[in-house]
Amino acid sequence: MNKKERVFNLLDGKEVDRVPTGFWLHFPESMHHGEAAIQAHMDFVHKTDADILKIMNENVLCDEDCKILSTADLNKFRRFSRKDKQFIDQMDIIKRIADQAQGEYPILATIHGLVASVFHATGFAGNYPGMGYGLSIFSREKPEKMKDVFAKFTDSLMELVDCSLEAGADGIFYAALGGERNWFSHDEYMEVVSGYEKQLYDHIKEKTSFNVLHICKSDIDFTRFTGLEPAIVNWSVYHNHLSLTEGAKLFPNSVILGGFEDRSGVLVNGTKEEIRAHTFKVLDEMKDRRFIVGSDCTLPTEISTDRIRCVVDAVAGRE
């Protein structure tokens, strides 16, 4: 069974020869664009032998020198489209990687979620832990105006989904922010964001059955996302104290992706024997469930691909 058959059979509830694997990381800044980006992605999947090829997206939706600091600046938010340089560059990266992959891998294109994309457009991309609270403040002060902003970005991201699939991706990896309890309250999120996010995720599901909901950060209110009913779901097990099996109860119809901590823990710091032992442990935990072995989030840029290959080889030799 090849990699694409393995993943799509799992999605369809059909028999697979073994559990699939999927890992990814942010490449160095010098490899974010052009030929270097294509080569970095291909080198990574060849060295790790993982089943899924996830294309990273460093083309964030923001205008150079634009800063949105208060509700007085909300009119600076704008819609993005395939005419913008970010779309053009990302489509080129996807197309060139898909051409080189030659159908060997199921390809996921990364879409930064609704809250993440609106935050990027404030001009503070890369500083979400320090500045992300601004979106919840804007939403409290100007809820109707912020609904208009989220509507604009819903349209932008639906177009980016279409463009990514047109360029050669098989599916969409949707990286969601906004579930953290410390900024948006549950009611605020459900009133201002949730309806637009569901519209966007429903669009993704209409376009492809290969969709991953990645729920980023810690202290997450998972009920904000259960209604999206993703094909595959991934979250920080270790930072949210929600195990793989407990998460499977929240998303009963979804394939679960995970098993390894991303920034520390056995995959980053353990021996190969410890990595193999942990691989077998998560396989046992998820036995008889639809499951993909991966990590909670992006792995460290500098991690040795030999560590990831150790997991992949353990999974392949296990069954």
PDB file of C-alpha atoms in Angstrom:
ATOM      1  CA  MET A   1       0.000   0.000   0.000  1.00  0.00           C
ATOM      2  CA  ASN A   2       1.487   3.367  -0.962  1.00  0.00           C
ATOM      3  CA  LYS A   3       1.395   6.456   1.235  1.00  0.00           C
ATOM      4  CA  LYS A   4      -1.582   8.071  -0.461  1.00  0.00           C
ATOM      5  CA  GLU A   5      -3.645   4.871  -0.379  1.00  0.00           C
ATOM      6  CA  ARG A   6      -2.787   4.354   3.285  1.00  0.00           C
ATOM      7  CA  VAL A   7      -4.017   7.811   4.339  1.00  0.00           C
ATOM      8  CA  PHE A   8      -7.120   7.904   2.172  1.00  0.00           C
ATOM      9  CA  ASN A   9      -8.123   4.353   3.122  1.00  0.00           C
ATOM     10  CA  LEU A  10      -7.895   5.404   6.763  1.00  0.00           C
ATOM     11  CA  LEU A  11     -10.088   8.443   6.076  1.00  0.00           C
ATOM     12  CA  ASP A  12     -12.636   6.258   4.293  1.00  0.00           C
ATOM     13  CA  GLY A  13     -12.743   3.711   7.119  1.00  0.00           C
ATOM     14  CA  LYS A  14     -11.154   1.047   4.935  1.00  0.00           C
ATOM     15  CA  GLU A  15      -8.431  -1.408   5.852  1.00  0.00           C
ATOM     16  CA  VAL A  16      -4.853  -0.122   6.051  1.00  0.00           C
ATOM     17  CA  ASP A  17      -1.605  -2.062   6.232  1.00  0.00           C
ATOM     18  CA  ARG A  18      -0.350   0.057   9.125  1.00  0.00           C
ATOM     19  CA  VAL A  19      -0.969   3.307  10.987  1.00  0.00           C
ATOM     20  CA  PRO A  20       0.121   6.342   8.897  1.00  0.00           C
ATOM     21  CA  THR A  21       2.626   8.927  10.143  1.00  0.00           C
ATOM     22  CA  GLY A  22       2.820  12.696   9.729  1.00  0.00           C
ATOM     23  CA  PHE A  23       5.335  15.191  11.121  1.00  0.00           C
ATOM     24  CA  TRP A  24       6.309  18.750  10.172  1.00  0.00           C
ATOM     25  CA  LEU A  25       8.324  21.758  11.256  1.00  0.00           C
ATOM     26  CA  HIS A  26       9.109  25.332  10.260  1.00  0.00           C
ATOM     27  CA  PHE A  27      12.179  25.419   8.049  1.00  0.00           C
ATOM     28  CA  PRO A  28      14.866  28.096   8.486  1.00  0.00           C
ATOM     29  CA  GLU A  29      13.905  31.534   7.170  1.00  0.00           C
ATOM     30  CA  SER A  30      16.259  31.111   4.212  1.00  0.00           C
ATOM     31  CA  MET A  31      14.035  28.197   3.102  1.00  0.00           C
ATOM     32  CA  HIS A  32      10.664  29.934   3.265  1.00  0.00           C
ATOM     33  CA  HIS A  33      10.402  30.809  -0.433  1.00  0.00           C
ATOM     34  CA  GLY A  34      11.529  29.789  -3.889  1.00  0.00           C
ATOM     35  CA  GLU A  35      13.617  26.759  -4.785  1.00  0.00           C
ATOM     36  CA  ALA A  36      14.980  26.501  -1.235  1.00  0.00           C
ATOM     37  CA  ALA A  37      11.444  25.953   0.109  1.00  0.00           C
ATOM     38  CA  ILE A  38      10.705  23.233  -2.428  1.00  0.00           C
ATOM     39  CA  GLN A  39      13.975  21.443  -1.704  1.00  0.00           C
ATOM     40  CA  ALA A  40      13.493  21.698   2.080  1.00  0.00           C
ATOM     41  CA  HIS A  41      10.075  20.040   1.934  1.00  0.00           C
ATOM     42  CA  MET A  42      11.234  17.254  -0.373  1.00  0.00           C
ATOM     43  CA  ASP A  43      14.386  16.573   1.641  1.00  0.00           C
ATOM     44  CA  PHE A  44      12.304  16.380   4.821  1.00  0.00           C
ATOM     45  CA  VAL A  45       9.812  13.791   3.550  1.00  0.00           C
ATOM     46  CA  HIS A  46      12.522  11.728   1.890  1.00  0.00           C
ATOM     47  CA  LYS A  47      14.673  11.635   5.030  1.00  0.00           C
ATOM     48  CA  THR A  48      11.826  10.942   7.461  1.00  0.00           C
ATOM     49  CA  ASP A  49       9.786   8.664   5.144  1.00  0.00           C
ATOM     50  CA  ALA A  50       6.593   9.965   6.801  1.00  0.00           C
ATOM     51  CA  ASP A  51       3.329   9.362   4.962  1.00  0.00           C
ATOM     52  CA  ILE A  52       2.001  12.934   4.799  1.00  0.00           C
ATOM     53  CA  LEU A  53       3.658  15.855   3.008  1.00  0.00           C
ATOM     54  CA  LYS A  54       2.517  19.038   4.732  1.00  0.00           C
ATOM     55  CA  ILE A  55       3.402  22.255   2.931  1.00  0.00           C
ATOM     56  CA  MET A  56       4.197  25.033   5.367  1.00  0.00           C
ATOM     57  CA  ASN A  57       2.786  28.526   4.818  1.00  0.00           C
ATOM     58  CA  GLU A  58       5.057  31.433   5.646  1.00  0.00           C
ATOM     59  CA  ASN A  59       3.033  33.798   3.426  1.00  0.00           C
ATOM     60  CA  VAL A  60       1.004  35.437   6.173  1.00  0.00           C
ATOM     61  CA  LEU A  61      -1.802  37.784   5.193  1.00  0.00           C
ATOM     62  CA  CYS A  62      -0.582  41.211   6.190  1.00  0.00           C
ATOM     63  CA  ASP A  63       0.435  44.443   4.517  1.00  0.00           C
ATOM     64  CA  GLU A  64       3.946  45.717   5.053  1.00  0.00           C
ATOM     65  CA  ASP A  65       4.136  48.555   7.600  1.00  0.00           C
ATOM     66  CA  CYS A  66       0.436  48.188   8.518  1.00  0.00           C
ATOM     67  CA  LYS A  67      -0.177  48.281  12.269  1.00  0.00           C
ATOM     68  CA  ILE A  68      -3.636  47.896  13.797  1.00  0.00           C
ATOM     69  CA  LEU A  69      -3.358  49.077  17.373  1.00  0.00           C
ATOM     70  CA  SER A  70      -6.889  50.017  18.392  1.00  0.00           C
ATOM     71  CA  THR A  71     -10.496  50.002  17.244  1.00  0.00           C
ATOM     72  CA  ALA A  72      -9.760  53.299  15.478  1.00  0.00           C
ATOM     73  CA  ASP A  73      -7.650  51.248  13.018  1.00  0.00           C
ATOM     74  CA  LEU A  74     -10.208  48.543  12.222  1.00  0.00           C
ATOM     75  CA  ASN A  75     -10.884  49.965   8.761  1.00  0.00           C
ATOM     76  CA  LYS A  76      -7.325  48.991   7.831  1.00  0.00           C
ATOM     77  CA  PHE A  77      -8.338  45.319   7.762  1.00  0.00           C
ATOM     78  CA  ARG A  78      -8.930  44.295   4.152  1.00  0.00           C
ATOM     79  CA  ARG A  79      -9.811  41.271   2.074  1.00  0.00           C
ATOM     80  CA  PHE A  80      -6.983  39.304   0.422  1.00  0.00           C
ATOM     81  CA  SER A  81      -7.311  37.377  -2.845  1.00  0.00           C
ATOM     82  CA  ARG A  82      -5.421  35.437  -5.505  1.00  0.00           C
ATOM     83  CA  LYS A  83      -4.176  38.770  -6.856  1.00  0.00           C
ATOM     84  CA  ASP A  84      -2.069  39.319  -3.742  1.00  0.00           C
ATOM     85  CA  LYS A  85       1.589  38.344  -3.613  1.00  0.00           C
ATOM     86  CA  GLN A  86       1.010  36.008  -0.664  1.00  0.00           C
ATOM     87  CA  PHE A  87      -1.456  33.892  -2.654  1.00  0.00           C
ATOM     88  CA  ILE A  88       0.729  33.930  -5.761  1.00  0.00           C
ATOM     89  CA  ASP A  89       3.860  32.819  -3.909  1.00  0.00           C
ATOM     90  CA  GLN A  90       2.067  30.130  -1.909  1.00  0.00           C
ATOM     91  CA  MET A  91       0.395  28.689  -5.006  1.00  0.00           C
ATOM     92  CA  ASP A  92       3.770  28.551  -6.745  1.00  0.00           C
ATOM     93  CA  ILE A  93       5.325  26.681  -3.800  1.00  0.00           C
ATOM     94  CA  ILE A  94       2.442  24.177  -3.677  1.00  0.00           C
ATOM     95  CA  LYS A  95       2.508  23.573  -7.426  1.00  0.00           C
ATOM     96  CA  ARG A  96       6.251  23.017  -7.571  1.00  0.00           C
ATOM     97  CA  ILE A  97       6.244  20.667  -4.586  1.00  0.00           C
ATOM     98  CA  ALA A  98       3.278  18.725  -6.014  1.00  0.00           C
ATOM     99  CA  ASP A  99       5.094  18.424  -9.350  1.00  0.00           C
ATOM    100  CA  GLN A 100       8.179  17.000  -7.623  1.00  0.00           C
ATOM    101  CA  ALA A 101       6.163  14.681  -5.367  1.00  0.00           C
ATOM    102  CA  GLN A 102       4.576  13.073  -8.458  1.00  0.00           C
ATOM    103  CA  GLY A 103       1.583  11.729  -6.569  1.00  0.00           C
ATOM    104  CA  GLU A 104       3.633   9.746  -4.048  1.00  0.00           C
ATOM    105  CA  TYR A 105       2.367  11.619  -0.975  1.00  0.00           C
ATOM    106  CA  PRO A 106      -1.001  12.920   0.190  1.00  0.00           C
ATOM    107  CA  ILE A 107      -0.271  16.673   0.261  1.00  0.00           C
ATOM    108  CA  LEU A 108      -1.662  19.011   2.910  1.00  0.00           C
ATOM    109  CA  ALA A 109      -1.592  22.772   2.371  1.00  0.00           C
ATOM    110  CA  THR A 110      -1.409  24.861   5.534  1.00  0.00           C
ATOM    111  CA  ILE A 111      -4.101  27.496   6.061  1.00  0.00           C
ATOM    112  CA  HIS A 112      -3.683  29.746   9.066  1.00  0.00           C
ATOM    113  CA  GLY A 113      -7.059  29.821  10.776  1.00  0.00           C
ATOM    114  CA  LEU A 114      -9.466  32.697  11.081  1.00  0.00           C
ATOM    115  CA  VAL A 115      -8.189  34.153  14.366  1.00  0.00           C
ATOM    116  CA  ALA A 116      -4.559  33.588  13.340  1.00  0.00           C
ATOM    117  CA  SER A 117      -5.036  35.307   9.983  1.00  0.00           C
ATOM    118  CA  VAL A 118      -6.825  38.323  11.447  1.00  0.00           C
ATOM    119  CA  PHE A 119      -4.052  38.604  14.015  1.00  0.00           C
ATOM    120  CA  HIS A 120      -1.374  38.435  11.292  1.00  0.00           C
ATOM    121  CA  ALA A 121      -3.076  41.350   9.550  1.00  0.00           C
ATOM    122  CA  THR A 122      -2.610  43.534  12.637  1.00  0.00           C
ATOM    123  CA  GLY A 123       1.074  43.650  11.721  1.00  0.00           C
ATOM    124  CA  PHE A 124       2.305  41.734  14.774  1.00  0.00           C
ATOM    125  CA  ALA A 125       2.721  38.262  13.263  1.00  0.00           C
ATOM    126  CA  GLY A 126       5.122  36.215  15.354  1.00  0.00           C
ATOM    127  CA  ASN A 127       4.079  37.825  18.631  1.00  0.00           C
ATOM    128  CA  TYR A 128       0.726  36.183  19.270  1.00  0.00           C
ATOM    129  CA  PRO A 129       1.567  35.273  22.904  1.00  0.00           C
ATOM    130  CA  GLY A 130       2.194  38.934  23.693  1.00  0.00           C
ATOM    131  CA  MET A 131      -0.277  40.718  21.406  1.00  0.00           C
ATOM    132  CA  GLY A 132      -3.060  38.277  20.534  1.00  0.00           C
ATOM    133  CA  TYR A 133      -5.250  39.564  23.360  1.00  0.00           C
ATOM    134  CA  GLY A 134      -5.951  42.631  21.187  1.00  0.00           C
ATOM    135  CA  LEU A 135      -8.481  40.755  19.061  1.00  0.00           C
ATOM    136  CA  SER A 136     -10.598  39.877  22.089  1.00  0.00           C
ATOM    137  CA  ILE A 137     -10.478  43.508  23.270  1.00  0.00           C
ATOM    138  CA  PHE A 138     -11.491  44.764  19.812  1.00  0.00           C
ATOM    139  CA  SER A 139     -14.355  42.258  19.810  1.00  0.00           C
ATOM    140  CA  ARG A 140     -15.623  43.468  23.195  1.00  0.00           C
ATOM    141  CA  GLU A 141     -15.468  47.107  22.196  1.00  0.00           C
ATOM    142  CA  LYS A 142     -16.737  46.788  18.598  1.00  0.00           C
ATOM    143  CA  PRO A 143     -18.389  43.374  18.168  1.00  0.00           C
ATOM    144  CA  GLU A 144     -20.313  44.234  15.000  1.00  0.00           C
ATOM    145  CA  LYS A 145     -17.262  45.787  13.390  1.00  0.00           C
ATOM    146  CA  MET A 146     -15.165  42.751  14.253  1.00  0.00           C
ATOM    147  CA  LYS A 147     -17.814  40.472  12.775  1.00  0.00           C
ATOM    148  CA  ASP A 148     -17.290  42.383   9.512  1.00  0.00           C
ATOM    149  CA  VAL A 149     -13.539  41.812   9.837  1.00  0.00           C
ATOM    150  CA  PHE A 150     -13.963  38.073  10.430  1.00  0.00           C
ATOM    151  CA  ALA A 151     -16.369  37.913   7.484  1.00  0.00           C
ATOM    152  CA  LYS A 152     -13.746  39.505   5.198  1.00  0.00           C
ATOM    153  CA  PHE A 153     -11.136  37.013   6.282  1.00  0.00           C
ATOM    154  CA  THR A 154     -13.553  34.124   5.936  1.00  0.00           C
ATOM    155  CA  ASP A 155     -13.921  35.080   2.273  1.00  0.00           C
ATOM    156  CA  SER A 156     -10.159  35.509   1.927  1.00  0.00           C
ATOM    157  CA  LEU A 157      -9.391  32.124   3.440  1.00  0.00           C
ATOM    158  CA  MET A 158     -12.062  30.294   1.441  1.00  0.00           C
ATOM    159  CA  GLU A 159     -10.384  31.649  -1.685  1.00  0.00           C
ATOM    160  CA  LEU A 160      -6.985  30.571  -0.365  1.00  0.00           C
ATOM    161  CA  VAL A 161      -8.378  27.071   0.227  1.00  0.00           C
ATOM    162  CA  ASP A 162      -9.549  26.959  -3.389  1.00  0.00           C
ATOM    163  CA  CYS A 163      -6.215  28.268  -4.666  1.00  0.00           C
ATOM    164  CA  SER A 164      -4.236  25.741  -2.615  1.00  0.00           C
ATOM    165  CA  LEU A 165      -6.243  22.817  -3.972  1.00  0.00           C
ATOM    166  CA  GLU A 166      -6.039  24.172  -7.514  1.00  0.00           C
ATOM    167  CA  ALA A 167      -2.252  24.356  -7.160  1.00  0.00           C
ATOM    168  CA  GLY A 168      -1.991  20.642  -6.369  1.00  0.00           C
ATOM    169  CA  ALA A 169      -2.712  20.063  -2.674  1.00  0.00           C
ATOM    170  CA  ASP A 170      -4.942  17.112  -1.796  1.00  0.00           C
ATOM    171  CA  GLY A 171      -6.124  18.537   1.494  1.00  0.00           C
ATOM    172  CA  ILE A 172      -6.048  21.382   3.988  1.00  0.00           C
ATOM    173  CA  PHE A 173      -4.333  21.695   7.364  1.00  0.00           C
ATOM    174  CA  TYR A 174      -6.294  24.345   9.268  1.00  0.00           C
ATOM    175  CA  ALA A 175      -4.288  25.821  12.152  1.00  0.00           C
ATOM    176  CA  ALA A 176      -6.783  27.253  14.646  1.00  0.00           C
ATOM    177  CA  LEU A 177      -6.121  29.842  17.321  1.00  0.00           C
ATOM    178  CA  GLY A 178      -8.667  31.460  19.613  1.00  0.00           C
ATOM    179  CA  GLY A 179      -9.590  28.502  21.781  1.00  0.00           C
ATOM    180  CA  GLU A 180      -7.564  29.777  24.720  1.00  0.00           C
ATOM    181  CA  ARG A 181      -9.779  30.595  27.690  1.00  0.00           C
ATOM    182  CA  ASN A 182      -7.641  33.508  28.893  1.00  0.00           C
ATOM    183  CA  TRP A 183      -8.584  35.914  26.070  1.00  0.00           C
ATOM    184  CA  PHE A 184     -11.937  35.264  24.403  1.00  0.00           C
ATOM    185  CA  SER A 185     -14.590  33.997  26.771  1.00  0.00           C
ATOM    186  CA  HIS A 186     -16.676  31.120  25.458  1.00  0.00           C
ATOM    187  CA  ASP A 187     -19.670  33.359  24.780  1.00  0.00           C
ATOM    188  CA  GLU A 188     -17.548  36.019  23.042  1.00  0.00           C
ATOM    189  CA  TYR A 189     -15.958  33.465  20.769  1.00  0.00           C
ATOM    190  CA  MET A 190     -19.248  31.826  19.899  1.00  0.00           C
ATOM    191  CA  GLU A 191     -20.877  35.189  19.152  1.00  0.00           C
ATOM    192  CA  VAL A 192     -18.138  36.912  17.163  1.00  0.00           C
ATOM    193  CA  VAL A 193     -15.967  34.173  15.623  1.00  0.00           C
ATOM    194  CA  SER A 194     -17.604  30.760  15.661  1.00  0.00           C
ATOM    195  CA  GLY A 195     -20.200  31.232  12.917  1.00  0.00           C
ATOM    196  CA  TYR A 196     -17.617  32.476  10.444  1.00  0.00           C
ATOM    197  CA  GLU A 197     -15.186  29.727  11.362  1.00  0.00           C
ATOM    198  CA  LYS A 198     -17.859  27.098  10.771  1.00  0.00           C
ATOM    199  CA  GLN A 199     -18.655  28.652   7.393  1.00  0.00           C
ATOM    200  CA  LEU A 200     -14.969  28.471   6.498  1.00  0.00           C
ATOM    201  CA  TYR A 201     -14.462  24.917   7.749  1.00  0.00           C
ATOM    202  CA  ASP A 202     -17.637  23.729   6.033  1.00  0.00           C
ATOM    203  CA  HIS A 203     -16.170  25.143   2.818  1.00  0.00           C
ATOM    204  CA  ILE A 204     -12.978  23.151   3.398  1.00  0.00           C
ATOM    205  CA  LYS A 205     -14.972  19.951   3.939  1.00  0.00           C
ATOM    206  CA  GLU A 206     -17.005  20.570   0.791  1.00  0.00           C
ATOM    207  CA  LYS A 207     -13.780  20.838  -1.191  1.00  0.00           C
ATOM    208  CA  THR A 208     -11.833  17.909   0.293  1.00  0.00           C
ATOM    209  CA  SER A 209     -12.332  14.981   2.644  1.00  0.00           C
ATOM    210  CA  PHE A 210      -8.658  15.294   3.595  1.00  0.00           C
ATOM    211  CA  ASN A 211      -8.818  18.037   6.221  1.00  0.00           C
ATOM    212  CA  VAL A 212      -6.972  18.455   9.495  1.00  0.00           C
ATOM    213  CA  LEU A 213      -8.096  20.700  12.337  1.00  0.00           C
ATOM    214  CA  HIS A 214      -5.041  21.626  14.384  1.00  0.00           C
ATOM    215  CA  ILE A 215      -6.012  23.297  17.656  1.00  0.00           C
ATOM    216  CA  CYS A 216      -3.038  25.324  18.800  1.00  0.00           C
ATOM    217  CA  LYS A 217      -1.945  26.520  22.282  1.00  0.00           C
ATOM    218  CA  SER A 218      -2.889  25.492  25.831  1.00  0.00           C
ATOM    219  CA  ASP A 219      -5.838  25.944  28.223  1.00  0.00           C
ATOM    220  CA  ILE A 220      -8.206  25.294  25.334  1.00  0.00           C
ATOM    221  CA  ASP A 221     -11.991  25.319  25.456  1.00  0.00           C
ATOM    222  CA  PHE A 222     -12.459  22.439  23.028  1.00  0.00           C
ATOM    223  CA  THR A 223     -16.226  22.959  22.796  1.00  0.00           C
ATOM    224  CA  ARG A 224     -15.475  25.935  20.515  1.00  0.00           C
ATOM    225  CA  PHE A 225     -14.280  23.469  17.865  1.00  0.00           C
ATOM    226  CA  THR A 226     -16.226  20.231  18.268  1.00  0.00           C
ATOM    227  CA  GLY A 227     -18.985  21.487  15.953  1.00  0.00           C
ATOM    228  CA  LEU A 228     -16.517  21.740  13.050  1.00  0.00           C
ATOM    229  CA  GLU A 229     -16.448  17.922  12.853  1.00  0.00           C
ATOM    230  CA  PRO A 230     -13.077  17.641  11.096  1.00  0.00           C
ATOM    231  CA  ALA A 231     -11.914  14.538   9.261  1.00  0.00           C
ATOM    232  CA  ILE A 232      -8.697  14.611  11.312  1.00  0.00           C
ATOM    233  CA  VAL A 233      -8.030  16.477  14.553  1.00  0.00           C
ATOM    234  CA  ASN A 234      -4.767  17.333  16.328  1.00  0.00           C
ATOM    235  CA  TRP A 235      -4.137  19.232  19.559  1.00  0.00           C
ATOM    236  CA  SER A 236      -1.566  19.671  22.315  1.00  0.00           C
ATOM    237  CA  VAL A 237      -2.130  16.601  24.448  1.00  0.00           C
ATOM    238  CA  TYR A 238       0.607  17.516  26.886  1.00  0.00           C
ATOM    239  CA  HIS A 239      -0.242  21.206  27.383  1.00  0.00           C
ATOM    240  CA  ASN A 240      -3.983  20.635  27.729  1.00  0.00           C
ATOM    241  CA  HIS A 241      -3.975  17.443  29.802  1.00  0.00           C
ATOM    242  CA  LEU A 242      -6.382  15.897  27.295  1.00  0.00           C
ATOM    243  CA  SER A 243      -5.219  12.435  26.301  1.00  0.00           C
ATOM    244  CA  LEU A 244      -5.587  10.924  22.844  1.00  0.00           C
ATOM    245  CA  THR A 245      -8.404   8.658  23.991  1.00  0.00           C
ATOM    246  CA  GLU A 246     -10.175  11.475  25.869  1.00  0.00           C
ATOM    247  CA  GLY A 247      -9.937  13.692  22.787  1.00  0.00           C
ATOM    248  CA  ALA A 248     -11.348  10.885  20.675  1.00  0.00           C
ATOM    249  CA  LYS A 249     -14.505  11.058  22.805  1.00  0.00           C
ATOM    250  CA  LEU A 250     -14.868  14.782  22.035  1.00  0.00           C
ATOM    251  CA  PHE A 251     -14.351  14.149  18.304  1.00  0.00           C
ATOM    252  CA  PRO A 252     -15.919  10.689  17.909  1.00  0.00           C
ATOM    253  CA  ASN A 253     -16.055  10.734  14.112  1.00  0.00           C
ATOM    254  CA  SER A 254     -12.578  12.145  13.532  1.00  0.00           C
ATOM    255  CA  VAL A 255      -9.238  10.481  12.940  1.00  0.00           C
ATOM    256  CA  ILE A 256      -6.881  11.422  15.800  1.00  0.00           C
ATOM    257  CA  LEU A 257      -3.387  12.692  14.953  1.00  0.00           C
ATOM    258  CA  GLY A 258      -0.701  12.921  17.623  1.00  0.00           C
ATOM    259  CA  GLY A 259       1.153  10.985  20.270  1.00  0.00           C
ATOM    260  CA  PHE A 260       4.370  12.967  20.728  1.00  0.00           C
ATOM    261  CA  GLU A 261       5.099  16.230  22.497  1.00  0.00           C
ATOM    262  CA  ASP A 262       6.458  18.796  20.053  1.00  0.00           C
ATOM    263  CA  ARG A 263       9.026  21.030  21.778  1.00  0.00           C
ATOM    264  CA  SER A 264      10.374  18.755  24.498  1.00  0.00           C
ATOM    265  CA  GLY A 265       9.851  15.225  25.690  1.00  0.00           C
ATOM    266  CA  VAL A 266      10.917  11.902  24.293  1.00  0.00           C
ATOM    267  CA  LEU A 267      11.036  12.757  20.571  1.00  0.00           C
ATOM    268  CA  VAL A 268      13.174  15.835  21.168  1.00  0.00           C
ATOM    269  CA  ASN A 269      15.330  14.652  24.083  1.00  0.00           C
ATOM    270  CA  GLY A 270      14.964  10.875  24.403  1.00  0.00           C
ATOM    271  CA  THR A 271      17.124   8.022  23.198  1.00  0.00           C
ATOM    272  CA  LYS A 272      16.111   5.983  20.160  1.00  0.00           C
ATOM    273  CA  GLU A 273      15.076   3.169  22.465  1.00  0.00           C
ATOM    274  CA  GLU A 274      12.830   5.574  24.382  1.00  0.00           C
ATOM    275  CA  ILE A 275      11.370   6.921  21.146  1.00  0.00           C
ATOM    276  CA  ARG A 276      10.538   3.412  19.948  1.00  0.00           C
ATOM    277  CA  ALA A 277       9.032   2.488  23.317  1.00  0.00           C
ATOM    278  CA  HIS A 278       6.838   5.601  23.288  1.00  0.00           C
ATOM    279  CA  THR A 279       5.745   4.853  19.714  1.00  0.00           C
ATOM    280  CA  PHE A 280       4.555   1.407  20.766  1.00  0.00           C
ATOM    281  CA  LYS A 281       2.825   2.920  23.807  1.00  0.00           C
ATOM    282  CA  VAL A 282       0.695   5.335  21.749  1.00  0.00           C
ATOM    283  CA  LEU A 283      -0.071   2.624  19.202  1.00  0.00           C
ATOM    284  CA  ASP A 284      -1.369   0.465  22.038  1.00  0.00           C
ATOM    285  CA  GLU A 285      -3.383   3.363  23.471  1.00  0.00           C
ATOM    286  CA  MET A 286      -5.055   3.985  20.116  1.00  0.00           C
ATOM    287  CA  LYS A 287      -5.443   0.359  19.105  1.00  0.00           C
ATOM    288  CA  ASP A 288      -8.614  -0.251  17.097  1.00  0.00           C
ATOM    289  CA  ARG A 289      -9.124   3.514  16.588  1.00  0.00           C
ATOM    290  CA  ARG A 290      -8.440   5.483  13.422  1.00  0.00           C
ATOM    291  CA  PHE A 291      -5.132   7.127  14.212  1.00  0.00           C
ATOM    292  CA  ILE A 292      -2.133   8.888  12.655  1.00  0.00           C
ATOM    293  CA  VAL A 293       1.127   9.035  14.606  1.00  0.00           C
ATOM    294  CA  GLY A 294       2.441  12.590  14.801  1.00  0.00           C
ATOM    295  CA  SER A 295       3.251  15.361  17.262  1.00  0.00           C
ATOM    296  CA  ASP A 296       1.226  17.980  19.125  1.00  0.00           C
ATOM    297  CA  CYS A 297       2.439  20.788  16.864  1.00  0.00           C
ATOM    298  CA  THR A 298       5.414  21.749  14.692  1.00  0.00           C
ATOM    299  CA  LEU A 299       8.672  20.185  15.823  1.00  0.00           C
ATOM    300  CA  PRO A 300      11.802  22.259  16.522  1.00  0.00           C
ATOM    301  CA  THR A 301      13.440  23.510  13.330  1.00  0.00           C
ATOM    302  CA  GLU A 302      16.773  22.037  14.358  1.00  0.00           C
ATOM    303  CA  ILE A 303      15.551  18.520  15.259  1.00  0.00           C
ATOM    304  CA  SER A 304      17.418  15.682  13.571  1.00  0.00           C
ATOM    305  CA  THR A 305      15.324  13.904  10.965  1.00  0.00           C
ATOM    306  CA  ASP A 306      16.830  10.659  12.303  1.00  0.00           C
ATOM    307  CA  ARG A 307      14.613  11.025  15.376  1.00  0.00           C
ATOM    308  CA  ILE A 308      11.480  11.282  13.262  1.00  0.00           C
ATOM    309  CA  ARG A 309      12.640   8.415  11.067  1.00  0.00           C
ATOM    310  CA  CYS A 310      12.985   6.330  14.233  1.00  0.00           C
ATOM    311  CA  VAL A 311       9.241   6.752  14.881  1.00  0.00           C
ATOM    312  CA  VAL A 312       8.315   6.009  11.279  1.00  0.00           C
ATOM    313  CA  ASP A 313      10.462   2.860  11.240  1.00  0.00           C
ATOM    314  CA  ALA A 314       9.004   1.727  14.566  1.00  0.00           C
ATOM    315  CA  VAL A 315       5.463   2.097  13.223  1.00  0.00           C
ATOM    316  CA  ALA A 316       6.355   0.263  10.030  1.00  0.00           C
ATOM    317  CA  GLY A 317       7.946  -2.611  11.950  1.00  0.00           C
ATOM    318  CA  ARG A 318       5.225  -2.813  14.570  1.00  0.00           C
ATOM    319  CA  GLU A 319       2.433  -4.170  12.398  1.00  0.00           C
TER     320      GLU A 319
END
